[in-house]
Short mmCIF file of C-alpha atoms in Angstrom, two decimals:
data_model
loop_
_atom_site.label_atom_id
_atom_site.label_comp_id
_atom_site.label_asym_id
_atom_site.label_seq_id
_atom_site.Cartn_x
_atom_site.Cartn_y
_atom_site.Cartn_z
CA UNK T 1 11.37 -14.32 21.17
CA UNK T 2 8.46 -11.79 20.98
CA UNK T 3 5.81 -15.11 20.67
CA UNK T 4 7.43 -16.43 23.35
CA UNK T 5 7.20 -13.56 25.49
CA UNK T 6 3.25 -13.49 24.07
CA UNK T 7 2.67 -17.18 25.19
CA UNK T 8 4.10 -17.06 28.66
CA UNK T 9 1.85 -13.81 28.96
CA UNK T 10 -0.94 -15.56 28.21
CA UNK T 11 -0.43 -18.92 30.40
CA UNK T 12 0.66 -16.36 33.21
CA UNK T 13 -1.98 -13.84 33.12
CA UNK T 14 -5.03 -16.32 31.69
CA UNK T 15 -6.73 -16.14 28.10
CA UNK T 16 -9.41 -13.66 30.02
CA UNK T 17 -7.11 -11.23 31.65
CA UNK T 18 -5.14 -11.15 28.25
CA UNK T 19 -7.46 -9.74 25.88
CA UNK T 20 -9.14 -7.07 28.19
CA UNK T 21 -6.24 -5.33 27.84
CA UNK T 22 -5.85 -3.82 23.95
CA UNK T 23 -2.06 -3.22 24.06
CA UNK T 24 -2.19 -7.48 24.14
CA UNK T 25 -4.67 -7.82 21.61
CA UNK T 26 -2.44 -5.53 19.19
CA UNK T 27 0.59 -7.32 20.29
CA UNK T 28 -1.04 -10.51 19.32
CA UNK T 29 -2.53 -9.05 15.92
CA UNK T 30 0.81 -7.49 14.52
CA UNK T 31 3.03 -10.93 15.67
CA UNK T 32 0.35 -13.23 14.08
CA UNK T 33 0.41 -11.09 10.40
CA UNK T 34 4.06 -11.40 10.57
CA UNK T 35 3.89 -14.99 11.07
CA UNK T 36 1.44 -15.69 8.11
CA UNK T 37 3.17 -13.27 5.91
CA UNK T 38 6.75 -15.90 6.70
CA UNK T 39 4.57 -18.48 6.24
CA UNK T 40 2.98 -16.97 2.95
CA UNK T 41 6.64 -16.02 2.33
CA UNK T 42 8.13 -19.62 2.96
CA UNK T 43 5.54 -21.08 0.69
CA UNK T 44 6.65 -19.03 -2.20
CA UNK T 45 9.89 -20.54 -1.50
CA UNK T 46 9.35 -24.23 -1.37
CA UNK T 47 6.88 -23.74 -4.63
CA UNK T 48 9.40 -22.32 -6.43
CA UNK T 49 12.24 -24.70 -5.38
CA UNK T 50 9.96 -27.38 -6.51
CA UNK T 51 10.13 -26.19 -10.13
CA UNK T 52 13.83 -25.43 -10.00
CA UNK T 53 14.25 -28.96 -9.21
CA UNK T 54 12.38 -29.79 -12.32
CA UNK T 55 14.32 -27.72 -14.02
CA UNK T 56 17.52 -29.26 -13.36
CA UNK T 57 16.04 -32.71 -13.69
CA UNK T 58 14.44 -32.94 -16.67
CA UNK T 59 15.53 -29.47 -18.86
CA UNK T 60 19.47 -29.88 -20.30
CA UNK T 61 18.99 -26.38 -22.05
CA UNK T 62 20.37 -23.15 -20.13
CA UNK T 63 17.89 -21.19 -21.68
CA UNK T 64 14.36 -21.80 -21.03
CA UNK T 65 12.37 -19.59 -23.27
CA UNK T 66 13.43 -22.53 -25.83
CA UNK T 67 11.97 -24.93 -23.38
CA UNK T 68 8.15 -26.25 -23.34
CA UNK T 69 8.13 -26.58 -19.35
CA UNK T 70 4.64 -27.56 -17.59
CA UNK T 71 2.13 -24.44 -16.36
CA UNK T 72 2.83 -24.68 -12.94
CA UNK T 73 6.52 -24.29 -13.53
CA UNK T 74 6.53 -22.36 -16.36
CA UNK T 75 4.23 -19.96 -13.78
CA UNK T 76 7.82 -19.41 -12.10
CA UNK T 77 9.36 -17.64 -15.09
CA UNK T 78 7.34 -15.19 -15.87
CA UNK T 79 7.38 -11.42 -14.41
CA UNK T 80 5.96 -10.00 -11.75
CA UNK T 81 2.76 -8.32 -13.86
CA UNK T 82 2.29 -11.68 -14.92
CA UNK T 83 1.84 -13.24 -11.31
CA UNK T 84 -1.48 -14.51 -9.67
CA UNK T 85 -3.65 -12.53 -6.94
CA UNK T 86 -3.58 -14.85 -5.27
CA UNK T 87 0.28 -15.41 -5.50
CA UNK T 88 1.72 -16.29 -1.54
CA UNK T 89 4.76 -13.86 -2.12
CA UNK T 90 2.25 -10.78 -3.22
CA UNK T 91 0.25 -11.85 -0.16
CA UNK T 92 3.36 -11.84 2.00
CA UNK T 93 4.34 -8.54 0.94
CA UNK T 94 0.82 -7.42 1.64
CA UNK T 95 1.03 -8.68 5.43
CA UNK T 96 4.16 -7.22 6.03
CA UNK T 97 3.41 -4.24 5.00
CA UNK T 98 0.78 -4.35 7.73
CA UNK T 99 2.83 -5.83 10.08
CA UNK T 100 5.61 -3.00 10.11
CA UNK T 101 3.05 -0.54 10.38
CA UNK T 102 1.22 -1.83 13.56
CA UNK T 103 4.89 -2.94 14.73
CA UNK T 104 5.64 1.00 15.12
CA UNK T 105 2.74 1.14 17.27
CA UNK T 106 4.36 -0.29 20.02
CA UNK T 107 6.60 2.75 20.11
CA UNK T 108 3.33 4.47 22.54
CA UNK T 109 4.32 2.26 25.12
CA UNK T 110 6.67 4.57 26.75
CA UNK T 111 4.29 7.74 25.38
CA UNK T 112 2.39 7.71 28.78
CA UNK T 113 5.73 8.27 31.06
CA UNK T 114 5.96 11.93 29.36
CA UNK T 115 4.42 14.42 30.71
CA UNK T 116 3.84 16.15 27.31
CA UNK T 117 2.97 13.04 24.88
CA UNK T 118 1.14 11.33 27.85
CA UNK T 119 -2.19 13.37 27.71
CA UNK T 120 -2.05 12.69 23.89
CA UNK T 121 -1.54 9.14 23.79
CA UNK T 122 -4.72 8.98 27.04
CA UNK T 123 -6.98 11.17 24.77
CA UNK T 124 -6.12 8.90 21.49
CA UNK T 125 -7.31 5.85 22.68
CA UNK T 126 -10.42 7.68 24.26
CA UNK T 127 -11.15 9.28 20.44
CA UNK T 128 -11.05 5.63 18.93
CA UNK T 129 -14.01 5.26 21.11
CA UNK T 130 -15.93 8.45 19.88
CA UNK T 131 -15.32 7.41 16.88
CA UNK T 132 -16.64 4.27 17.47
CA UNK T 133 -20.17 6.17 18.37
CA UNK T 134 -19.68 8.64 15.70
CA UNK T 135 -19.29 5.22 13.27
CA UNK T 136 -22.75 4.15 13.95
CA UNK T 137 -24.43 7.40 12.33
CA UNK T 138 -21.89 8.02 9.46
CA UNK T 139 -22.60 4.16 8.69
CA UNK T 140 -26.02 4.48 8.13
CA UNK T 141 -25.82 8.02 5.94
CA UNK T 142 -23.05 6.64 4.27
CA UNK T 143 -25.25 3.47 2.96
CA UNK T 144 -27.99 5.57 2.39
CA UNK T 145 -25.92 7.86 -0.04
CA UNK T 146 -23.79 4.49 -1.20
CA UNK T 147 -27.23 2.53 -2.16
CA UNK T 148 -28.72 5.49 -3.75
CA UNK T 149 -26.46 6.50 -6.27
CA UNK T 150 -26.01 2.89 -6.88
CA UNK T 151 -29.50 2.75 -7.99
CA UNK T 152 -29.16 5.90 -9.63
CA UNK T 153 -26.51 5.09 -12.18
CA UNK T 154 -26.22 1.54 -12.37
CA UNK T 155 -27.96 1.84 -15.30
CA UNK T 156 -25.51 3.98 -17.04
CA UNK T 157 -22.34 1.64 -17.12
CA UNK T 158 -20.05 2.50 -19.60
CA UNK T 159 -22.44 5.95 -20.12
CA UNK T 160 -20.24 8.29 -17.71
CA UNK T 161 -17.02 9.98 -17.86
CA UNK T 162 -15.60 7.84 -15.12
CA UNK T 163 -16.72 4.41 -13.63
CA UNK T 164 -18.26 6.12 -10.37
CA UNK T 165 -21.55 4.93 -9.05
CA UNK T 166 -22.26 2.78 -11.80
CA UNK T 167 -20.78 -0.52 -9.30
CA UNK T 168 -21.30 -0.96 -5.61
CA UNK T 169 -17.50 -0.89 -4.92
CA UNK T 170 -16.92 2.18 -6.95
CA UNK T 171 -19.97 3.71 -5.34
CA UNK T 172 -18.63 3.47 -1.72
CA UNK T 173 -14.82 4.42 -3.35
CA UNK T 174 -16.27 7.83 -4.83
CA UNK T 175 -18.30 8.47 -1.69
CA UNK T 176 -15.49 7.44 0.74
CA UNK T 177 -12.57 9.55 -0.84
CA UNK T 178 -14.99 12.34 -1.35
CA UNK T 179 -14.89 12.71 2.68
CA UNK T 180 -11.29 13.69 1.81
CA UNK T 181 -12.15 16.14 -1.54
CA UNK T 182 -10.25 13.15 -3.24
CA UNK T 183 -13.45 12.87 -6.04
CA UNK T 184 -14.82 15.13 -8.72
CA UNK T 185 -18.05 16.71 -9.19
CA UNK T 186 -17.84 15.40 -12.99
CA UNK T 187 -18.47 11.64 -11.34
CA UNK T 188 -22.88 12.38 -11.71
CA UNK T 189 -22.12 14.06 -15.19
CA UNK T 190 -23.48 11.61 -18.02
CA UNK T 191 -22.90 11.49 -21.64
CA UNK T 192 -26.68 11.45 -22.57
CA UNK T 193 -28.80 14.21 -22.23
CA UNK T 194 -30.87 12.68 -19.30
CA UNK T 195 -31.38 15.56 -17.10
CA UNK T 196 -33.38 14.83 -14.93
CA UNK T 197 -31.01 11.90 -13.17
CA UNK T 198 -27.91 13.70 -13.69
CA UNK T 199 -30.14 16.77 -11.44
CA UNK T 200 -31.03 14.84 -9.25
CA UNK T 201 -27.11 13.05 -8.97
CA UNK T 202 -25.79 16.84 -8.19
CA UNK T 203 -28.42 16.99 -5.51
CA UNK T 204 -28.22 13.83 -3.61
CA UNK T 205 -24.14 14.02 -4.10
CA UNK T 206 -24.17 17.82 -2.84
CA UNK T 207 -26.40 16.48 0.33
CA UNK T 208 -23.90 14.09 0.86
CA UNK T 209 -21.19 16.40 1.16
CA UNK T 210 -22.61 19.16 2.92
CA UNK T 211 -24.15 16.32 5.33
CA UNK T 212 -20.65 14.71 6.09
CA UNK T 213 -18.12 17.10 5.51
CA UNK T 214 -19.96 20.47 7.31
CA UNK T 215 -21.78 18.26 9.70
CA UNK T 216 -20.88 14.93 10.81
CA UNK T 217 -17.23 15.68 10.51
CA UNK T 218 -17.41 18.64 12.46
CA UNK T 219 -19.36 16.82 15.02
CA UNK T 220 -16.78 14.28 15.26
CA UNK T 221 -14.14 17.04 16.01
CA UNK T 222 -16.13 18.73 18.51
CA UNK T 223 -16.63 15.17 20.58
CA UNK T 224 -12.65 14.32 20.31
CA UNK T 225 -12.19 18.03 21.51
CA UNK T 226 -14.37 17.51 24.14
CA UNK T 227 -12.58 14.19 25.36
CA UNK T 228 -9.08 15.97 25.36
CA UNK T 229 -10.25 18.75 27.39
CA UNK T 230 -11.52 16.02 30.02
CA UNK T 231 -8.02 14.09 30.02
CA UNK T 232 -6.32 17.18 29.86
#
């Protein structure tokens, strides 16, 4: 019913006028994750009715642990630590989990009507923009930091206490959750006695936070303050 409502929006209103408004775009963005998760979902199904079918074809044993059965069906016994990535009912789960979260969202529909949660729900939208400005400069210190202590410690894999720095994607997870004082000074600490880099990982680390927690943060709270006093 909700796609339906969604398509005659659409051939009413025009592809153009549709997506310049964002409450469409989200309504189009949650319905379309809950669709592929179904169809993720619905997948899972008809895979693993497929191998039950083999199963009561070709296996006369009740118990199938005694039973040699083909890889793809044999996938179909197994438990769930044992499943795939890539697995259409872990990806299902995944996009549904999205789905339910952006499908509360449509709850600040009727925000605007009050006279107390209007303001708020105004001033939210106009902070996703300043944070939209505020994304450019915390992009490019955050690389800078990222691509640093990349090259700082890649050479020390399997040389720290803990994994961070030593990879790109556990260099931008240390820097990213230390926004949130979610990672440890200990991740620049080596084993060896090499001094000199471990100095100069305290250093560029400390920059790092002083640069985005004391400053850029701030900043960012000081431009959403100013925005709310405007709606307000």
């Amino acid at each position: 019913g909700m796609i339906w409502s969604e398509c005659k929006e659409i051939w009413e209103e025009g592809p153009r006028e549709y997506v310049v408004h964002l409450w469409n775009l989200l309504d189009f963005g949650m319905l379309s994750i809950f669709v592929a998760s179904f169809t993720a979902r619905f997948m899972a199904f008809l895979k693993a009715t497929e191998a039950q079918q083999y199963v009561d074809q070709y296996v006369q044993d009740d118990d199938l642990s005694n039973v040699t059965l083909p890889p793809e069906v044999a996938y179909f016994t197994y438990a769930r630590n044992k499943w795939l990535p890539s697995d259409p009912q872990i990806i299902s789960e995944g996009l549904y989990a999205i789905a339910v979260v952006l499908s509360f969202s449509r709850i600040a529909y009727i925000l605007p009507a009050n006279e107390s949660f209007g303001p708020l729900q105004i001033s939210l939208g106009r902070t996703v923009k300043d944070i939209f400005k505020f994304m450019v400069i915390f992009i490019m210190v955050f690389l800078a930091f990222m691509i640093g202590m990349f090259n700082l410690y890649s050479y020390y894999l399997g040389a720290k206490y803990n994994p961070a720095f030593t990879t790109v994607e556990e260099s931008f997870k240390t820097l990213f959750w230390s926004i949130f004082g979610l990672s440890e000074v200990i991740s620049v600490v080596l084993k060896y006695d090499h001094k000199f880099i471990e100095n100069i990982g305290y250093v560029l680390y400390g920059v790092y936070n002083v640069t985005m927690v004391v400053v850029l943060l701030n900043m960012l709270i000081a431009m959403i303050n100013n925005s709310y006093q405007e709606i307000e």
